[in-house]
PDB file of C-alpha atoms in Angstrom:
ATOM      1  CA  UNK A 248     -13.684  -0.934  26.282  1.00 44.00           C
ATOM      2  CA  UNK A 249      -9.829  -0.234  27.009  1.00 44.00           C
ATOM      3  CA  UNK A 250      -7.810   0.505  24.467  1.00 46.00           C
ATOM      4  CA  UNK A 251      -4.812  -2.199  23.782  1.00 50.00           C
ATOM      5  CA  UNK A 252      -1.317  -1.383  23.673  1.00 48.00           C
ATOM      6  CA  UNK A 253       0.546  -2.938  21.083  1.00 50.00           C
ATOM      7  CA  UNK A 254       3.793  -4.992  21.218  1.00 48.00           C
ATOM      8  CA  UNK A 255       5.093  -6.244  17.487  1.00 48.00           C
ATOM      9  CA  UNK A 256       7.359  -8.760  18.155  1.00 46.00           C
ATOM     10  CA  UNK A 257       9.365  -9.106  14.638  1.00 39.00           C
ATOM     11  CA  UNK A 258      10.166 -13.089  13.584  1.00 38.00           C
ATOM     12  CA  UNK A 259      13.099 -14.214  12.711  1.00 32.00           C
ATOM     13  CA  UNK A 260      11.355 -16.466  10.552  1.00 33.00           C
ATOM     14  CA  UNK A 261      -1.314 -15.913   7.039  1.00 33.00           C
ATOM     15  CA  UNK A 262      -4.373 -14.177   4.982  1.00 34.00           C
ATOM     16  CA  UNK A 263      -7.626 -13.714   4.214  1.00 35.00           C
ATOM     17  CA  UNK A 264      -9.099 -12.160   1.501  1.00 33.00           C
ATOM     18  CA  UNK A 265     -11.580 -12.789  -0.799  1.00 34.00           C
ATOM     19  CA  UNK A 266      -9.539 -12.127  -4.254  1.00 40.00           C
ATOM     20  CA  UNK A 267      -6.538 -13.520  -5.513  1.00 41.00           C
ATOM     21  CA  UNK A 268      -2.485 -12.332  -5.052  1.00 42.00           C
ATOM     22  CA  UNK A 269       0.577 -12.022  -6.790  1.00 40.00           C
ATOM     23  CA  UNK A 270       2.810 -15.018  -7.036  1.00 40.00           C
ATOM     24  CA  UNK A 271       5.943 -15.681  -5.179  1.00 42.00           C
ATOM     25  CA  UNK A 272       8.471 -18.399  -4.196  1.00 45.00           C
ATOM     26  CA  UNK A 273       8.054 -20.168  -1.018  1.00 48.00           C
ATOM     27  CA  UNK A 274      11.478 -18.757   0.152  1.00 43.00           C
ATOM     28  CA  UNK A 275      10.869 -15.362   1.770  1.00 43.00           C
ATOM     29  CA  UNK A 276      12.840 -12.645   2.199  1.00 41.00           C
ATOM     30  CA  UNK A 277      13.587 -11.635   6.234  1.00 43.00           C
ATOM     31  CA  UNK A 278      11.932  -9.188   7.753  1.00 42.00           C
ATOM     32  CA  UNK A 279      14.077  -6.131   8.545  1.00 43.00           C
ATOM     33  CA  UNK A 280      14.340  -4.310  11.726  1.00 42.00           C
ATOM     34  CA  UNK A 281      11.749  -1.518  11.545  1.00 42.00           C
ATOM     35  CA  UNK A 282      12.068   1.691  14.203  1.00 42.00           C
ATOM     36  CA  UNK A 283       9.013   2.032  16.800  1.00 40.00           C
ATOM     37  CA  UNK A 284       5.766   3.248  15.749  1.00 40.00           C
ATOM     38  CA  UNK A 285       4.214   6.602  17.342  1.00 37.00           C
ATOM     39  CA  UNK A 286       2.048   4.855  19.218  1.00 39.00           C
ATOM     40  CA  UNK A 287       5.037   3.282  21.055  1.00 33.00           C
ATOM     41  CA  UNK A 288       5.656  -0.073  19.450  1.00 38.00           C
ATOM     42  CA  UNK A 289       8.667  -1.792  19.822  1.00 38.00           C
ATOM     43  CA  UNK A 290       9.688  -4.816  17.781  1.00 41.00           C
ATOM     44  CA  UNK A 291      11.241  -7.785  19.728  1.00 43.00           C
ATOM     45  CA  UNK A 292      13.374 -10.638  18.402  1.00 46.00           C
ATOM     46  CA  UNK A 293      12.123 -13.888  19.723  1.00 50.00           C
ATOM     47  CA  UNK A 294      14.208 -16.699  20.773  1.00 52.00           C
ATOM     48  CA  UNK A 295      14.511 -19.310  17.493  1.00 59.00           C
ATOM     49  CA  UNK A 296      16.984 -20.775  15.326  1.00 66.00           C
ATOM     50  CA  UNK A 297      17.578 -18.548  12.152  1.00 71.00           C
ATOM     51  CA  UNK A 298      15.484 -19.999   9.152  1.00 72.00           C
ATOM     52  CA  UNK A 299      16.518 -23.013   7.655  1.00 76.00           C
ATOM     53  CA  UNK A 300      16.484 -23.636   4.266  1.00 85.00           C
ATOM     54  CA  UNK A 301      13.320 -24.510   2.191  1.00 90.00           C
ATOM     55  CA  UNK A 302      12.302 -28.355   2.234  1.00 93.00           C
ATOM     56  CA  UNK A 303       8.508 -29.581   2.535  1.00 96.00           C
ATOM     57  CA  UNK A 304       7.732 -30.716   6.045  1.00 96.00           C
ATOM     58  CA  UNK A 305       4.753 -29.810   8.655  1.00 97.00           C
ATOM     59  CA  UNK A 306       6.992 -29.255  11.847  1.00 95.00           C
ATOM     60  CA  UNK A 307       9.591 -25.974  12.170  1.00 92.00           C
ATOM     61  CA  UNK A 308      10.801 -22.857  13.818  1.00 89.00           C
ATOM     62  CA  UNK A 309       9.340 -19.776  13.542  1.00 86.00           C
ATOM     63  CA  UNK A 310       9.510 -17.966  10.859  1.00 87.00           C
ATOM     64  CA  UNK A 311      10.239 -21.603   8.601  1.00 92.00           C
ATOM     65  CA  UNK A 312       8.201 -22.020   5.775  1.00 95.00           C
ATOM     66  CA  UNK A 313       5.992 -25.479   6.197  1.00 97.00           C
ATOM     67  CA  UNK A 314       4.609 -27.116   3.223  1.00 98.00           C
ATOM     68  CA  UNK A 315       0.556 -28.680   4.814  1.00 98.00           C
ATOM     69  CA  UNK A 316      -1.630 -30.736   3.267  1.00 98.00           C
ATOM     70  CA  UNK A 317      -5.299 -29.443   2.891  1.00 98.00           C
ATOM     71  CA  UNK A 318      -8.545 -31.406   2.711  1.00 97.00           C
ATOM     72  CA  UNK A 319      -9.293 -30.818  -0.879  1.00 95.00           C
ATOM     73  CA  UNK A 320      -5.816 -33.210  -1.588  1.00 96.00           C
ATOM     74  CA  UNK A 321      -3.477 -29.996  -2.254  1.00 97.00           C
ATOM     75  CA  UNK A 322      -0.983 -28.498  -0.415  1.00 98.00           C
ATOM     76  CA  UNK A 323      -0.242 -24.751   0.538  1.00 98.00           C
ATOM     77  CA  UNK A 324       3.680 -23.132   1.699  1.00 98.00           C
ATOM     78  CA  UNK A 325       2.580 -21.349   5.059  1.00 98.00           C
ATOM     79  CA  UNK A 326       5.055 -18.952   6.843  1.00 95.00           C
ATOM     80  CA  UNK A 327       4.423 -17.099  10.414  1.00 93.00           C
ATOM     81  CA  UNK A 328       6.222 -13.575   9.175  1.00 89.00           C
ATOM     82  CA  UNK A 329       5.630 -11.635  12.323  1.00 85.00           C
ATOM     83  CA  UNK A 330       3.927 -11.266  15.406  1.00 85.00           C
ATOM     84  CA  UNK A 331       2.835  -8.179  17.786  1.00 83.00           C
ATOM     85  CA  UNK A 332       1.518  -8.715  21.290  1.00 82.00           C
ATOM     86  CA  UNK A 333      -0.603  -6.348  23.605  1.00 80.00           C
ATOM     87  CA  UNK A 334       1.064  -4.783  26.346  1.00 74.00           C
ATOM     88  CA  UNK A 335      -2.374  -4.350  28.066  1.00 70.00           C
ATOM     89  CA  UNK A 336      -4.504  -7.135  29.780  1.00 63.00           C
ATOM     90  CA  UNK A 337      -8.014  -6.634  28.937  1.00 61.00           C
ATOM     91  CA  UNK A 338     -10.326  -9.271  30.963  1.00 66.00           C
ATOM     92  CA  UNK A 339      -7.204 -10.868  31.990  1.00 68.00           C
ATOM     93  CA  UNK A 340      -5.696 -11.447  28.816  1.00 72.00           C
ATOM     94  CA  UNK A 341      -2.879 -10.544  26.261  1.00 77.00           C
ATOM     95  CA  UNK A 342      -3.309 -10.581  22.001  1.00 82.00           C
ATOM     96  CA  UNK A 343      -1.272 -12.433  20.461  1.00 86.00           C
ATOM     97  CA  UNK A 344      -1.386 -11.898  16.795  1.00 88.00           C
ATOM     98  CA  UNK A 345       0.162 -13.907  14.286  1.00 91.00           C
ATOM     99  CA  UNK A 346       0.577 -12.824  10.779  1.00 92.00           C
ATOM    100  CA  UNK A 347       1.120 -15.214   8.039  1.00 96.00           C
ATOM    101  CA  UNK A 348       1.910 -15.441   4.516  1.00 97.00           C
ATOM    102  CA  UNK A 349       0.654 -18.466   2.751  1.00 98.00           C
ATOM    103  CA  UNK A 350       1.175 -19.400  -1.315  1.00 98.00           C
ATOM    104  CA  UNK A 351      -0.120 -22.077  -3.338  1.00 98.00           C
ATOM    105  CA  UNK A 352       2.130 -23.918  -5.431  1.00 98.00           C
ATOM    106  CA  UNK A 353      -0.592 -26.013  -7.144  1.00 97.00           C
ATOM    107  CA  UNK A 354      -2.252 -25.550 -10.481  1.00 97.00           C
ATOM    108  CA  UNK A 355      -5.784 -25.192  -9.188  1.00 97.00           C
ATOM    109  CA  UNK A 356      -7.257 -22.660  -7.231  1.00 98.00           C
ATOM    110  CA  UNK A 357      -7.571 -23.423  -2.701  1.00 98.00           C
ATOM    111  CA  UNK A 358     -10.582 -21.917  -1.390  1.00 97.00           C
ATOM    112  CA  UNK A 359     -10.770 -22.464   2.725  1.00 97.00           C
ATOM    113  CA  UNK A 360     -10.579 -21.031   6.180  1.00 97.00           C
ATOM    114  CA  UNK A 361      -6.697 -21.007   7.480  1.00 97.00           C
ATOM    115  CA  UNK A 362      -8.252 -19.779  11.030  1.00 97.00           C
ATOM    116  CA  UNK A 363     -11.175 -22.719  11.295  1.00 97.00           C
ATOM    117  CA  UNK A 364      -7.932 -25.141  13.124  1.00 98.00           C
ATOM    118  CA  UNK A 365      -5.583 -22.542  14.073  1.00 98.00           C
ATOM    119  CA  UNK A 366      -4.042 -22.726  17.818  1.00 97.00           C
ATOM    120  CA  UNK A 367      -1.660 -22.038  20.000  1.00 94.00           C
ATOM    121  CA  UNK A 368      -0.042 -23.487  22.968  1.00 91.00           C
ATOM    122  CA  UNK A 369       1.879 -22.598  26.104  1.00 85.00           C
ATOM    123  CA  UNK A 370       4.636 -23.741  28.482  1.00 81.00           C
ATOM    124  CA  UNK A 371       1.682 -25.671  30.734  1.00 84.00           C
ATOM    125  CA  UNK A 372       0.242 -27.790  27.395  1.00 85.00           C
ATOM    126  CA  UNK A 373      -2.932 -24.730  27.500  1.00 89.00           C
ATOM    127  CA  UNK A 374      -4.671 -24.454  24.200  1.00 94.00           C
ATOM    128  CA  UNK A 375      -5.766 -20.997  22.884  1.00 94.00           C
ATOM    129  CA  UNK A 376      -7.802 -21.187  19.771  1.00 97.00           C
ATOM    130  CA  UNK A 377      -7.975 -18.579  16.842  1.00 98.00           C
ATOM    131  CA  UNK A 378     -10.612 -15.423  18.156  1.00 96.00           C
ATOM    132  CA  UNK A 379     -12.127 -13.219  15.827  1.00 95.00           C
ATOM    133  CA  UNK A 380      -9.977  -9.625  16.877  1.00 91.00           C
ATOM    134  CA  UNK A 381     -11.496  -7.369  19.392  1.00 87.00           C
ATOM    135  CA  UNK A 382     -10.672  -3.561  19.258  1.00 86.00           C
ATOM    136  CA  UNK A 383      -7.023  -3.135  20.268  1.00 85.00           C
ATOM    137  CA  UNK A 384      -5.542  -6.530  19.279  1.00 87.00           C
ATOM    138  CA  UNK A 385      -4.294  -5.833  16.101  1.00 88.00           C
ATOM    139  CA  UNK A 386      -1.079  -3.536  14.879  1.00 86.00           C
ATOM    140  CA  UNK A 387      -1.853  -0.324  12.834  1.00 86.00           C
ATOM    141  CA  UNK A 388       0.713  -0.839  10.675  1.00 87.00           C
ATOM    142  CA  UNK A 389       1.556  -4.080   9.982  1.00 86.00           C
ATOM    143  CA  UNK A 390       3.003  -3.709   6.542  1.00 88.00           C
ATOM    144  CA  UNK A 391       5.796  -1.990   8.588  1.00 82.00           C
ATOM    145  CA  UNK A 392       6.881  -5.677   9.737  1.00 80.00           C
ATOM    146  CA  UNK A 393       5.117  -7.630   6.879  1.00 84.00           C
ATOM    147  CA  UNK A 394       2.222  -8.308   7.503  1.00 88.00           C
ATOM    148  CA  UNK A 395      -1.567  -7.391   6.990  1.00 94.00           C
ATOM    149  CA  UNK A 396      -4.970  -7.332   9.138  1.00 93.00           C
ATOM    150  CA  UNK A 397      -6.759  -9.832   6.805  1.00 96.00           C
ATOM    151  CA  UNK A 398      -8.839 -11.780   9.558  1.00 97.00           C
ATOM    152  CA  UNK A 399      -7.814 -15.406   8.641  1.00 98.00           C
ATOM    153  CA  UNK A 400     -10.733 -16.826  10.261  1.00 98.00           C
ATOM    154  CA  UNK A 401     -12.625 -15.604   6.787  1.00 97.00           C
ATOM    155  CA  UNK A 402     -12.679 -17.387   3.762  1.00 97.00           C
ATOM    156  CA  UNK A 403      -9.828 -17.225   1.874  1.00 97.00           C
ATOM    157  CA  UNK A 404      -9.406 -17.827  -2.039  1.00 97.00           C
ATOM    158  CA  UNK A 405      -5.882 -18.685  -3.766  1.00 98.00           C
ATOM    159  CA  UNK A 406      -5.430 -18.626  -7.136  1.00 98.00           C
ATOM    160  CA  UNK A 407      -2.746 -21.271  -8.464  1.00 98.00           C
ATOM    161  CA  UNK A 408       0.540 -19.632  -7.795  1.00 98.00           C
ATOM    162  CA  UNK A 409      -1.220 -16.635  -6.014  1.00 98.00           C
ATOM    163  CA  UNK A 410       0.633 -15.514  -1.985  1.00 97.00           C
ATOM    164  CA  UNK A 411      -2.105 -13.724   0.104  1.00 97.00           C
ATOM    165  CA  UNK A 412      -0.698 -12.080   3.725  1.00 97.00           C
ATOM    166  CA  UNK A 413      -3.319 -12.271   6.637  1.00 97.00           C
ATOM    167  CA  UNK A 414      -3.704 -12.605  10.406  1.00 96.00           C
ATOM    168  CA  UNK A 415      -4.819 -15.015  13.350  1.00 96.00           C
ATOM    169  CA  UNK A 416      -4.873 -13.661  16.531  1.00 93.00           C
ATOM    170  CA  UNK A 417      -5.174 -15.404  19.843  1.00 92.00           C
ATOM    171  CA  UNK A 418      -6.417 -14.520  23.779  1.00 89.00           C
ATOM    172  CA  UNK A 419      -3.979 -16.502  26.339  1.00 85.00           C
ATOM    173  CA  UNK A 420      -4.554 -16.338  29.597  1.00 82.00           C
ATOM    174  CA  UNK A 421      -1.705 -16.914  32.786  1.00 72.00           C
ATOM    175  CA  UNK A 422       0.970 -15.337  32.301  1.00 66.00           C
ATOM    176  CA  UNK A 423       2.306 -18.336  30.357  1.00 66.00           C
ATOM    177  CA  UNK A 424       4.443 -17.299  27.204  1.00 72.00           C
ATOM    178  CA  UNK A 425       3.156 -19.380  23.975  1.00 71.00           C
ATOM    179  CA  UNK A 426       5.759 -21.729  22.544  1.00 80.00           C
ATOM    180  CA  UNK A 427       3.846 -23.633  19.847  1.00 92.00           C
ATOM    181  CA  UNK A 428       2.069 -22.445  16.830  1.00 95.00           C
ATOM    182  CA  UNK A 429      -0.393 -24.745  15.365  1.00 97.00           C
ATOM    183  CA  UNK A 430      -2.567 -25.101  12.115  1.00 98.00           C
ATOM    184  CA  UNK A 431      -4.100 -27.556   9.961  1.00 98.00           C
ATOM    185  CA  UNK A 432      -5.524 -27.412   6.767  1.00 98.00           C
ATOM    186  CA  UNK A 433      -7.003 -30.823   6.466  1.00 97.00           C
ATOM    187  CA  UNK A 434      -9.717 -30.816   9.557  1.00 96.00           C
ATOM    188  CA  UNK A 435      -6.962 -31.712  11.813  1.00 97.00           C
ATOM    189  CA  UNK A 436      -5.677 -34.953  10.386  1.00 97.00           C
ATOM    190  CA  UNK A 437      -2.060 -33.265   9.797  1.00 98.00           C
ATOM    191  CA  UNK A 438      -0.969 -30.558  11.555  1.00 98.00           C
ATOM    192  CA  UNK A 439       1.585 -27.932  11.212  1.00 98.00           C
ATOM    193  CA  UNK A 440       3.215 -26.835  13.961  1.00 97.00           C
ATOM    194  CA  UNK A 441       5.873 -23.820  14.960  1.00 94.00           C
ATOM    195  CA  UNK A 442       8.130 -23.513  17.736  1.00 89.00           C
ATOM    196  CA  UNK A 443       9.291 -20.077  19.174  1.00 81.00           C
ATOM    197  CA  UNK A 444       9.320 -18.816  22.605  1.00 66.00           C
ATOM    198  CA  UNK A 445       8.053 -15.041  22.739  1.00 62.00           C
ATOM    199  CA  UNK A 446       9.018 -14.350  26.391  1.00 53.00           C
ATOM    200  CA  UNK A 447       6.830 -14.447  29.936  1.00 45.00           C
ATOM    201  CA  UNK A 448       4.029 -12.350  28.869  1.00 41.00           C
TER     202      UNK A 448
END
């Protein structure tokens, strides 16, 4: 199998593991600019709003903070803190990885899947579900831009007040760049949902 090239793209603006995290406040801090890694990765800016201050809703701008129900009758803050991208199509498609920082502000413990309704959509109204990575798709170093290769399509366990860092990544095909990021934690009865545009990849 070919080896993927990869292409952070830094957010102006997710995390699975199977033990609890530190606590944080919903508001986080941005992501500074980090120089290219050896392996020739370049972090790009998307084209969003800046982040807007912290209020509960389900609908945003990459890299906003949304506030989404889940099916146990909680709630968990979700924020999309970077992203890379191949630079190499393999079978005709691109990575897109997503990495996410989620928190629970309750005062019981969320156990769940963040990657079981986790999507993403292009300019033509395609829909690319969450894929388990393949070799290549994700960054080496993540924790340069934030984030961490924690497959969010595993269970996931947050303690009350606990923050956990993860990753969804996603196979588009057609050259179409992806301008909506979607989840729900409630078996798809609410759904939050991201704008951004990454660029034509």
């Amino acid at each position: 199998m070919r080896a993927r090239t990869l292409l952070p793209l830094v957010v102006v603006a997710l995390v699975a593991c199977t033990g609890n995290a530190t606590s944080a406040s919903p508001s986080l801090s941005p992501t500074p600019a980090a120089s290219p890694t050896p392996g020739g990765v370049d972090p790009l800016v998307p084209y969003s709003p800046a982040t807007t201050p912290f209020a509960e809703r389900t609908s945003g701008y990459i890299p906003d903070t949304l506030t989404l129900p889940t099916s146990q009758g909680q709630k968990l803050y979700v924020t999309p803190v970077t992203t890379t991208m191949t630079t190499t199509f393999v079978h005709e498609t691109r990575a897109l990885a997503v990495y996410l920082t989620l928190e629970n502000p309750g005062d019981q413990a969320w156990k769940g899947t963040i990657g079981s309704d986790a999507q993403i959509a292009d300019l033509t109204g395609a829909v690319f579900p969450a894929q388990a990575p393949a070799p290549g798709d994700l960054h080496p170093d993540p924790g340069t831009y934030g984030g961490a290769n924690r497959s969010l399509l595993k269970p996931l366990r947050l303690a009350p007040g606990a923050r956990a860092n993860g990753v969804l990544v996603f196979h588009p095909t057609g050259g179409n760049r992806p301008v909506t990021l979607r989840i729900s934690l409630d078996g798809g009865t609410t759904w939050g949902e991201w704008t951004t545009a990454l660029g034509v990849f």
